[in-house]
GROMACS .gro file of C-alpha atoms in nm:
model
  182
    1MET     CA    1   2.688  -5.583   2.917
    2ASN     CA    2   2.772  -5.903   2.738
    3THR     CA    3   2.553  -6.212   2.740
    4TRP     CA    4   2.767  -6.523   2.728
    5PHE     CA    5   2.651  -6.864   2.613
    6GLU     CA    6   2.835  -7.189   2.674
    7CYS     CA    7   2.805  -7.408   2.364
    8LYS     CA    8   2.910  -7.773   2.377
    9VAL     CA    9   3.055  -7.876   2.042
   10LYS     CA   10   3.100  -8.241   1.947
   11TYR     CA   11   3.353  -8.331   1.676
   12GLU     CA   12   3.648  -8.552   1.593
   13LYS     CA   13   4.002  -8.424   1.621
   14ILE     CA   14   4.349  -8.574   1.606
   15ASP     CA   15   4.495  -8.653   1.948
   16GLU     CA   16   4.827  -8.468   1.982
   17GLN     CA   17   4.990  -8.751   2.176
   18SER     CA   18   4.874  -9.063   1.990
   19GLY     CA   19   4.807  -8.911   1.647
   20LYS     CA   20   4.472  -9.094   1.628
   21GLN     CA   21   4.128  -8.948   1.570
   22LYS     CA   22   3.921  -8.913   1.885
   23LYS     CA   23   3.575  -8.777   1.958
   24VAL     CA   24   3.560  -8.470   2.180
   25ASN     CA   25   3.277  -8.272   2.335
   26LEU     CA   26   3.424  -7.934   2.430
   27PRO     CA   27   3.260  -7.620   2.571
   28TYR     CA   28   3.310  -7.290   2.391
   29LEU     CA   29   3.197  -6.951   2.518
   30ILE     CA   30   3.028  -6.716   2.273
   31ASP     CA   31   2.892  -6.363   2.307
   32ALA     CA   32   2.539  -6.338   2.166
   33VAL     CA   33   2.203  -6.176   2.235
   34SER     CA   34   1.993  -6.493   2.207
   35TYR     CA   35   2.016  -6.871   2.189
   36THR     CA   36   1.948  -6.853   1.815
   37GLU     CA   37   2.232  -6.610   1.756
   38ALA     CA   38   2.463  -6.815   1.980
   39GLU     CA   39   2.393  -7.125   1.770
   40SER     CA   40   2.445  -6.935   1.445
   41ARG     CA   41   2.771  -6.777   1.565
   42ILE     CA   42   2.915  -7.101   1.706
   43HIS     CA   43   2.846  -7.275   1.374
   44ALA     CA   44   3.019  -6.993   1.183
   45GLU     CA   45   3.320  -6.999   1.418
   46MET     CA   46   3.358  -7.378   1.427
   47GLU     CA   47   3.338  -7.411   1.047
   48GLN     CA   48   3.670  -7.225   1.040
   49TYR     CA   49   3.839  -7.464   1.286
   50VAL     CA   50   3.685  -7.807   1.234
   51SER     CA   51   3.754  -7.990   0.909
   52GLY     CA   52   3.485  -8.258   0.944
   53GLU     CA   53   3.134  -8.273   1.076
   54PHE     CA   54   3.041  -8.128   1.412
   55SER     CA   55   2.728  -8.082   1.619
   56VAL     CA   56   2.616  -7.848   1.894
   57PRO     CA   57   2.425  -8.071   2.139
   58SER     CA   58   2.372  -7.805   2.406
   59ILE     CA   59   2.369  -7.431   2.458
   60LYS     CA   60   2.319  -7.268   2.796
   61LYS     CA   61   2.354  -6.919   2.934
   62ALA     CA   62   2.678  -6.868   3.122
   63ASN     CA   63   2.673  -6.648   3.429
   64TYR     CA   64   2.999  -6.454   3.385
   65THR     CA   65   3.000  -6.088   3.479
   66ASP     CA   66   3.342  -6.019   3.328
   67LEU     CA   67   3.612  -6.175   3.113
   68PHE     CA   68   3.975  -6.066   3.121
   69PHE     CA   69   4.172  -6.141   2.804
   70TYR     CA   70   4.552  -6.160   2.797
   71ASP     CA   71   4.756  -6.248   2.488
   72ASP     CA   72   5.004  -6.473   2.666
   73GLY     CA   73   4.755  -6.690   2.857
   74ASP     CA   74   4.663  -7.039   2.742
   75LYS     CA   75   4.394  -7.153   2.991
   76TRP     CA   76   4.073  -6.999   3.113
   77TYR     CA   77   4.036  -6.981   3.490
   78LYS     CA   78   3.697  -6.939   3.656
   79CYS     CA   79   3.716  -6.695   3.946
   80LYS     CA   80   3.456  -6.640   4.214
   81VAL     CA   81   3.481  -6.285   4.344
   82MET     CA   82   3.277  -6.160   4.640
   83PHE     CA   83   3.190  -5.790   4.655
   84VAL     CA   84   3.096  -5.629   4.982
   85THR     CA   85   2.812  -5.378   4.949
   86ILE     CA   86   2.605  -5.192   5.205
   87ASP     CA   87   2.230  -5.249   5.214
   88GLU     CA   88   2.119  -4.895   5.300
   89ASP     CA   89   1.767  -4.999   5.404
   90ALA     CA   90   1.884  -5.262   5.654
   91GLY     CA   91   2.215  -5.092   5.732
   92LYS     CA   92   2.404  -5.418   5.692
   93GLU     CA   93   2.688  -5.542   5.478
   94LYS     CA   94   2.587  -5.771   5.196
   95LYS     CA   95   2.815  -6.000   4.998
   96VAL     CA   96   2.747  -6.047   4.628
   97ALA     CA   97   2.916  -6.329   4.435
   98ASN     CA   98   3.032  -6.279   4.075
   99GLN     CA   99   3.180  -6.534   3.837
  100MET     CA  100   3.460  -6.411   3.610
  101LEU     CA  101   3.699  -6.568   3.363
  102VAL     CA  102   4.063  -6.476   3.323
  103LEU     CA  103   4.312  -6.604   3.067
  104ALA     CA  104   4.639  -6.709   3.231
  105SER     CA  105   4.917  -6.968   3.220
  106ASP     CA  106   4.869  -7.102   3.573
  107LEU     CA  107   4.667  -7.059   3.891
  108LYS     CA  108   4.905  -6.807   4.048
  109GLU     CA  109   4.904  -6.589   3.737
  110ALA     CA  110   4.521  -6.610   3.724
  111TYR     CA  111   4.505  -6.480   4.083
  112GLU     CA  112   4.749  -6.197   4.007
  113ARG     CA  113   4.564  -6.098   3.691
  114ILE     CA  114   4.217  -6.097   3.846
  115ASN     CA  115   4.353  -5.897   4.140
  116GLU     CA  116   4.521  -5.649   3.904
  117SER     CA  117   4.208  -5.619   3.687
  118MET     CA  118   3.989  -5.552   3.990
  119SER     CA  119   4.231  -5.314   4.166
  120GLY     CA  120   4.049  -5.004   4.041
  121MET     CA  121   3.722  -5.103   4.208
  122THR     CA  122   3.587  -4.867   4.472
  123VAL     CA  123   3.415  -5.147   4.667
  124ASP     CA  124   3.588  -5.414   4.872
  125PHE     CA  125   3.622  -5.755   4.711
  126ASP     CA  126   3.762  -6.097   4.793
  127ILE     CA  127   3.878  -6.360   4.546
  128VAL     CA  128   3.732  -6.668   4.715
  129ALA     CA  129   3.790  -6.936   4.450
  130ILE     CA  130   3.986  -6.995   4.131
  131ILE     CA  131   3.961  -7.316   3.930
  132GLU     CA  132   4.084  -7.412   3.588
  133SER     CA  133   3.789  -7.411   3.351
  134ASN     CA  134   3.737  -7.660   3.069
  135ILE     CA  135   3.640  -7.386   2.819
  136ALA     CA  136   3.828  -7.450   2.496
  137ASP     CA  137   3.795  -7.099   2.349
  138VAL     CA  138   3.601  -6.774   2.378
  139PHE     CA  139   3.443  -6.584   2.088
  140PRO     CA  140   3.354  -6.225   2.184
  141TYR     CA  141   3.201  -5.971   1.949
  142PHE     CA  142   3.459  -5.764   1.768
  143LYS     CA  143   3.399  -5.406   1.666
  144ASP     CA  144   3.393  -5.484   1.292
  145GLU     CA  145   3.130  -5.757   1.350
  146VAL     CA  146   2.899  -5.521   1.533
  147ASN     CA  147   2.918  -5.253   1.261
  148GLU     CA  148   2.787  -5.473   0.982
  149PRO     CA  149   2.582  -5.297   0.713
  150ILE     CA  150   2.211  -5.259   0.787
  151PRO     CA  151   2.000  -5.509   0.589
  152ALA     CA  152   1.777  -5.360   0.316
  153ASN     CA  153   1.457  -5.452   0.502
  154LEU     CA  154   1.558  -5.247   0.810
  155LYS     CA  155   1.593  -4.872   0.867
  156PRO     CA  156   1.860  -4.700   1.077
  157LEU     CA  157   1.735  -4.543   1.400
  158SER     CA  158   1.868  -4.206   1.284
  159ASP     CA  159   1.610  -4.208   0.999
  160PHE     CA  160   1.327  -4.245   1.251
  161GLU     CA  161   1.468  -3.967   1.466
  162GLN     CA  162   1.492  -3.737   1.163
  163GLU     CA  163   1.131  -3.818   1.063
  164ARG     CA  164   1.014  -3.749   1.420
  165ARG     CA  165   1.190  -3.411   1.427
  166THR     CA  166   1.046  -3.317   1.088
  167GLN     CA  167   0.697  -3.418   1.200
  168GLU     CA  168   0.726  -3.225   1.529
  169THR     CA  169   0.852  -2.919   1.340
  170ALA     CA  170   0.559  -2.934   1.099
  171GLU     CA  171   0.313  -2.964   1.389
  172ASP     CA  172   0.470  -2.678   1.588
  173GLY     CA  173   0.537  -2.452   1.293
  174VAL     CA  174   0.888  -2.399   1.432
  175VAL     CA  175   1.198  -2.472   1.228
  176ASP     CA  176   1.482  -2.655   1.405
  177ALA     CA  177   1.830  -2.521   1.324
  178ASP     CA  178   1.959  -2.877   1.272
  179ASP     CA  179   1.686  -2.942   1.013
  180VAL     CA  180   1.776  -2.628   0.819
  181LEU     CA  181   2.143  -2.724   0.804
  182GLU     CA  182   2.072  -3.077   0.678
   0.00000   0.00000   0.00000
């Protein structure tokens, strides 16, 4: 499960209509495991897009359960989706609200896309609200980012597992077939 952080970034950019520099304070969504990583990642991402100075005045956890990316969308829409579940102890229906983001061109397309994305669900759901969000961009983890080389001061988990198996084998006096083959 992803942990999303909303980072407000303050910088100057050229206004597309007037051609003049203007100060903006825009929210960006970034996937990270902690506030520290979110700040580090947003700085790395923004250095690629902003030519001057910028600051990150606030970072807060965003409560999105899912994001739906589409190549042809240009705006992020915040969708409130209610799931109907059964509380087995009380024997009553319970509604659970989830916030989701979908990339679309307009409100109608956002509704269609969230409905399409949720169509495989086995529980009943209702899309109760869709509003255009002010999120400027979203930076998820990409597979090549996650598979970065392990720093020299850290050991891969597989090394610990191998050591544990070797130690257990020595204690038991039994040889594991996997250990013999390695």
